[in-house]
CSV table of C-alpha atoms and ligand atoms in Angstrom, one decimal:
chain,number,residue,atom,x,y,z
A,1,UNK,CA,166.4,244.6,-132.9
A,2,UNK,CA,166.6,247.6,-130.8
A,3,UNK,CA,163.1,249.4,-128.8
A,4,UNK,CA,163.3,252.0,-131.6
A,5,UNK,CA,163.4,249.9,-134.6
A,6,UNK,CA,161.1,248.1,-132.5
A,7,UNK,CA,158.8,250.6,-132.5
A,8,UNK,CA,158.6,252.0,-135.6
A,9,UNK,CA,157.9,248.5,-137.3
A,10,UNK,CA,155.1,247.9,-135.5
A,11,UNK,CA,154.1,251.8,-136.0
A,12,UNK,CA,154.6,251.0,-140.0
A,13,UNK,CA,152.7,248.1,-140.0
A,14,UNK,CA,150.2,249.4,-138.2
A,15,UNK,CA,149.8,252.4,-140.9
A,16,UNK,CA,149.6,249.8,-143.8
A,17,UNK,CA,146.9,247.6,-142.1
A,18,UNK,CA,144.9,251.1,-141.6
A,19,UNK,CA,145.3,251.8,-145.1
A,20,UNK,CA,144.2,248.1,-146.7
A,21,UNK,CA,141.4,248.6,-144.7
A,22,UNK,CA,140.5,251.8,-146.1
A,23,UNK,CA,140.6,250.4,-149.4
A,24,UNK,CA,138.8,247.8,-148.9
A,25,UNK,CA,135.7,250.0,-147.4
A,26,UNK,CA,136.2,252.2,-150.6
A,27,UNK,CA,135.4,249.2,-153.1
A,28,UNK,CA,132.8,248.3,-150.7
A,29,UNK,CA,131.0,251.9,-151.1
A,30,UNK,CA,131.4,252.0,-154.9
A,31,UNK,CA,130.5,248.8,-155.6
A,32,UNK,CA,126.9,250.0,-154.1
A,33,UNK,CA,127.0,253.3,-155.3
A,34,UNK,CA,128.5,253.3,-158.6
A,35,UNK,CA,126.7,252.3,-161.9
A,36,UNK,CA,128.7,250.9,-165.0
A,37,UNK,CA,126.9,253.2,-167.2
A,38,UNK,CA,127.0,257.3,-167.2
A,39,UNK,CA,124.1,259.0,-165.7
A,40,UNK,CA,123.1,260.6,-168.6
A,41,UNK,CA,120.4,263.4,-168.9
A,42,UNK,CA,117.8,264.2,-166.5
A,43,UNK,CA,114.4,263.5,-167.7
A,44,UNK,CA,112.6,266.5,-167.8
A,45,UNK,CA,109.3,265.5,-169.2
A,46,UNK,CA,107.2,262.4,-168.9
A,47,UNK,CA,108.6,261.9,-165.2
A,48,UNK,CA,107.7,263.0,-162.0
A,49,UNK,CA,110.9,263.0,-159.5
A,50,UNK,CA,114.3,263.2,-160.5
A,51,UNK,CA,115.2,260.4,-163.2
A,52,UNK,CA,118.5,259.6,-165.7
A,53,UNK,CA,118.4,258.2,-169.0
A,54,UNK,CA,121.6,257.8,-170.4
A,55,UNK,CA,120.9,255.9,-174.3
A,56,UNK,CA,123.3,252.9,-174.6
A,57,UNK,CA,121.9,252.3,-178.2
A,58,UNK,CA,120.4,254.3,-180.3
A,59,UNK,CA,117.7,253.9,-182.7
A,60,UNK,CA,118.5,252.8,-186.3
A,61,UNK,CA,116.4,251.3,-190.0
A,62,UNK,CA,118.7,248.0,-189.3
A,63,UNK,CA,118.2,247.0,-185.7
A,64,UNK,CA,115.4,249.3,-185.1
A,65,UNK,CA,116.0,248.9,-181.4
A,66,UNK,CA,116.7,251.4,-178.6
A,67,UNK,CA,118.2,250.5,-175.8
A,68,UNK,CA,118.8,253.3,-172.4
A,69,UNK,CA,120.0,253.0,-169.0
A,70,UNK,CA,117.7,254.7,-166.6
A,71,UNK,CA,118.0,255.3,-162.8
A,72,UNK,CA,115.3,257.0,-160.9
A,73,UNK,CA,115.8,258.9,-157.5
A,74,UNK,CA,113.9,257.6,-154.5
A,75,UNK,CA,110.5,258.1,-155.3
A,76,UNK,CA,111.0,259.2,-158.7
A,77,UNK,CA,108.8,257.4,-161.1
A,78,UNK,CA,107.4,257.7,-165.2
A,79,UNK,CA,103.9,258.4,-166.3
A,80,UNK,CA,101.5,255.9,-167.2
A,81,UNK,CA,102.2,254.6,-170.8
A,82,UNK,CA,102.0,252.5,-173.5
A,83,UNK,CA,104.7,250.9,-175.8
A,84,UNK,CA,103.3,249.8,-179.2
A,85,UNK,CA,106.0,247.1,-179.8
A,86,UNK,CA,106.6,246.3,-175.9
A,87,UNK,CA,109.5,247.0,-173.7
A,88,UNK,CA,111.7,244.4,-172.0
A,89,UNK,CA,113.5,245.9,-168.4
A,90,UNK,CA,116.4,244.4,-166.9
A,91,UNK,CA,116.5,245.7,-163.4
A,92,UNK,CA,120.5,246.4,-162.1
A,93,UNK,CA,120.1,248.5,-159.0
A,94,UNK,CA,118.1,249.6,-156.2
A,95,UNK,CA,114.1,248.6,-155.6
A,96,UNK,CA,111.7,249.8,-158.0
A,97,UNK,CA,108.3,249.4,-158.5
A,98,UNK,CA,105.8,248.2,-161.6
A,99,UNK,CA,102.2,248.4,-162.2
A,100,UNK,CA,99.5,247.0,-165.0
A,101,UNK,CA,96.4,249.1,-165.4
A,102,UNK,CA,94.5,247.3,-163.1
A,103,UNK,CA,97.1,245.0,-161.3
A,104,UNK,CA,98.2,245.8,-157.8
A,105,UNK,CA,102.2,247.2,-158.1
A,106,UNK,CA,105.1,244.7,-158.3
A,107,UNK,CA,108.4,245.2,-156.2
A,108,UNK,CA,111.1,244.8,-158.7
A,109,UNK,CA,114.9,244.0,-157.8
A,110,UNK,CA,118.4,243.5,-158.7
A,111,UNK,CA,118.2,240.5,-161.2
A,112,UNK,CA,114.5,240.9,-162.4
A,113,UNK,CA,113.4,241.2,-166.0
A,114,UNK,CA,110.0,242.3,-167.1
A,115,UNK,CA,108.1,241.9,-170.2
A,116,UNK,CA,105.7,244.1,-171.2
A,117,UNK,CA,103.2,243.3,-174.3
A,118,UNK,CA,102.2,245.8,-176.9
A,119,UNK,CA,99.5,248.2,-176.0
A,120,UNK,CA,99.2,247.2,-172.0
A,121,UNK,CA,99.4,250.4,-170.3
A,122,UNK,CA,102.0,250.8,-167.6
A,123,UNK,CA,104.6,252.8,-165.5
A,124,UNK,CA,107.5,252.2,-164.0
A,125,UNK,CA,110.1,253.7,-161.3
A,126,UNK,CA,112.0,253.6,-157.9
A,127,UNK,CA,110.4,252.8,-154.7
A,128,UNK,CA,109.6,254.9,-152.1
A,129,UNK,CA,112.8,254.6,-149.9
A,130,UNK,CA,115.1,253.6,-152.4
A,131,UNK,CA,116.9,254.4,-156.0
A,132,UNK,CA,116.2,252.1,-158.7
A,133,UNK,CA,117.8,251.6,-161.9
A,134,UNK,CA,117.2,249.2,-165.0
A,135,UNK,CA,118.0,248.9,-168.2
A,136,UNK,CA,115.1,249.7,-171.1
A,137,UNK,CA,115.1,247.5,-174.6
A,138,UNK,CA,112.6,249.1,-176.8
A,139,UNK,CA,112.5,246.6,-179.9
A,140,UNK,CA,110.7,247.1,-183.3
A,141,UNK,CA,110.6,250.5,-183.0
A,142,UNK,CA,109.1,251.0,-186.6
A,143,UNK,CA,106.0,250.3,-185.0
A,144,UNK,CA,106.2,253.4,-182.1
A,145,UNK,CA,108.2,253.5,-179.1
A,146,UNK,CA,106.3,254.7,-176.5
A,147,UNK,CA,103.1,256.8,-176.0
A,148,UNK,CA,102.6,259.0,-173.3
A,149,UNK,CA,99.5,259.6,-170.7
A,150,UNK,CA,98.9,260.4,-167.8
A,151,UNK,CA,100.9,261.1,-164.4
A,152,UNK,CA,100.9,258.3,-161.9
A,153,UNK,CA,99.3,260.0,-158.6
A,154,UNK,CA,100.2,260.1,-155.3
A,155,UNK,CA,97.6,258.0,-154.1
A,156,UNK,CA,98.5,255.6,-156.9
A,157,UNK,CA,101.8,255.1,-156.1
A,158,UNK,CA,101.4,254.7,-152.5
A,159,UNK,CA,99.1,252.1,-152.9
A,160,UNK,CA,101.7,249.3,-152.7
B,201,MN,MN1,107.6,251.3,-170.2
């Protein structure tokens, strides 16, 4: 092999290498930054902060279930509320944050799933620092979905 072919062999390989690597940093970022489900809407009431709700399932007289994908901006968070069949949240992205009337707030991640019992009033939402997102499974729904109160102050939600 001559200096030139030389050359440009080790030039082309050194342009593919560059490129794999590239690639690989690009599934790196989306696998971090990319949900599985649409964003959906922006809430615009109920929330303080920026939040998405995209519904995955929709309520119906057979399954009477609805079930939405919500992520909440960093510091983004819903109001304090009541669900008079329950909720169930399975938690997909991010670090969020979970209070009880009455109970110190709970860090949620990745992996977690929360139960929450008729009637026990509640919020939920991102942390401070970082997005969250999880998954909301409103079940019996003939019985109510969800009853709105009050927003979740400042001094509330920094008292983690
Ligand atoms: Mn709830």
């Amino acid at each position: 092999m001559n200096t030139g072919l030389r050359l440009a062999a080790v030039f082309i390989a050194f342009l593919f290498q560059t490129t794999l690597k590239a690639q690989t940093m690009n599934t790196k970022e989306n696998q971090t930054t990319t949900s599985i489900f649409a964003k959906g809407e922006k809430a615009t009431q109920n929330f303080t902060g920026t939040a998405w709700v995209k519904t995955l399932v929709a309520n119906d007289d057979t399954l009477t279930t609805i079930i939405s994908n919500v992520m909440f901006e960093a510091g983004a968070r819903n109001y304090w509320h009541t669900h008079p069949a329950g909720q169930i949240l399975i938690c997909t992205e991010g670090t969020g944050y979970y209070q009880e009337k009455g109970k110190p707030i709970q860090t949620l991640y990745a992996g977690d799933v929360v139960k929450i019992l008729p009637g026990v009033e509640h919020w939920h939402g991102a942390s401070p620092t970082s997005s969250f997102t999880h998954i909301a499974i409103n079940v019996n729904t003939e019985k109510g979905v969800v009853n709105w109160l009050k927003p979740v102050t400042d001094e509330e939600y920094n008292s983690k």
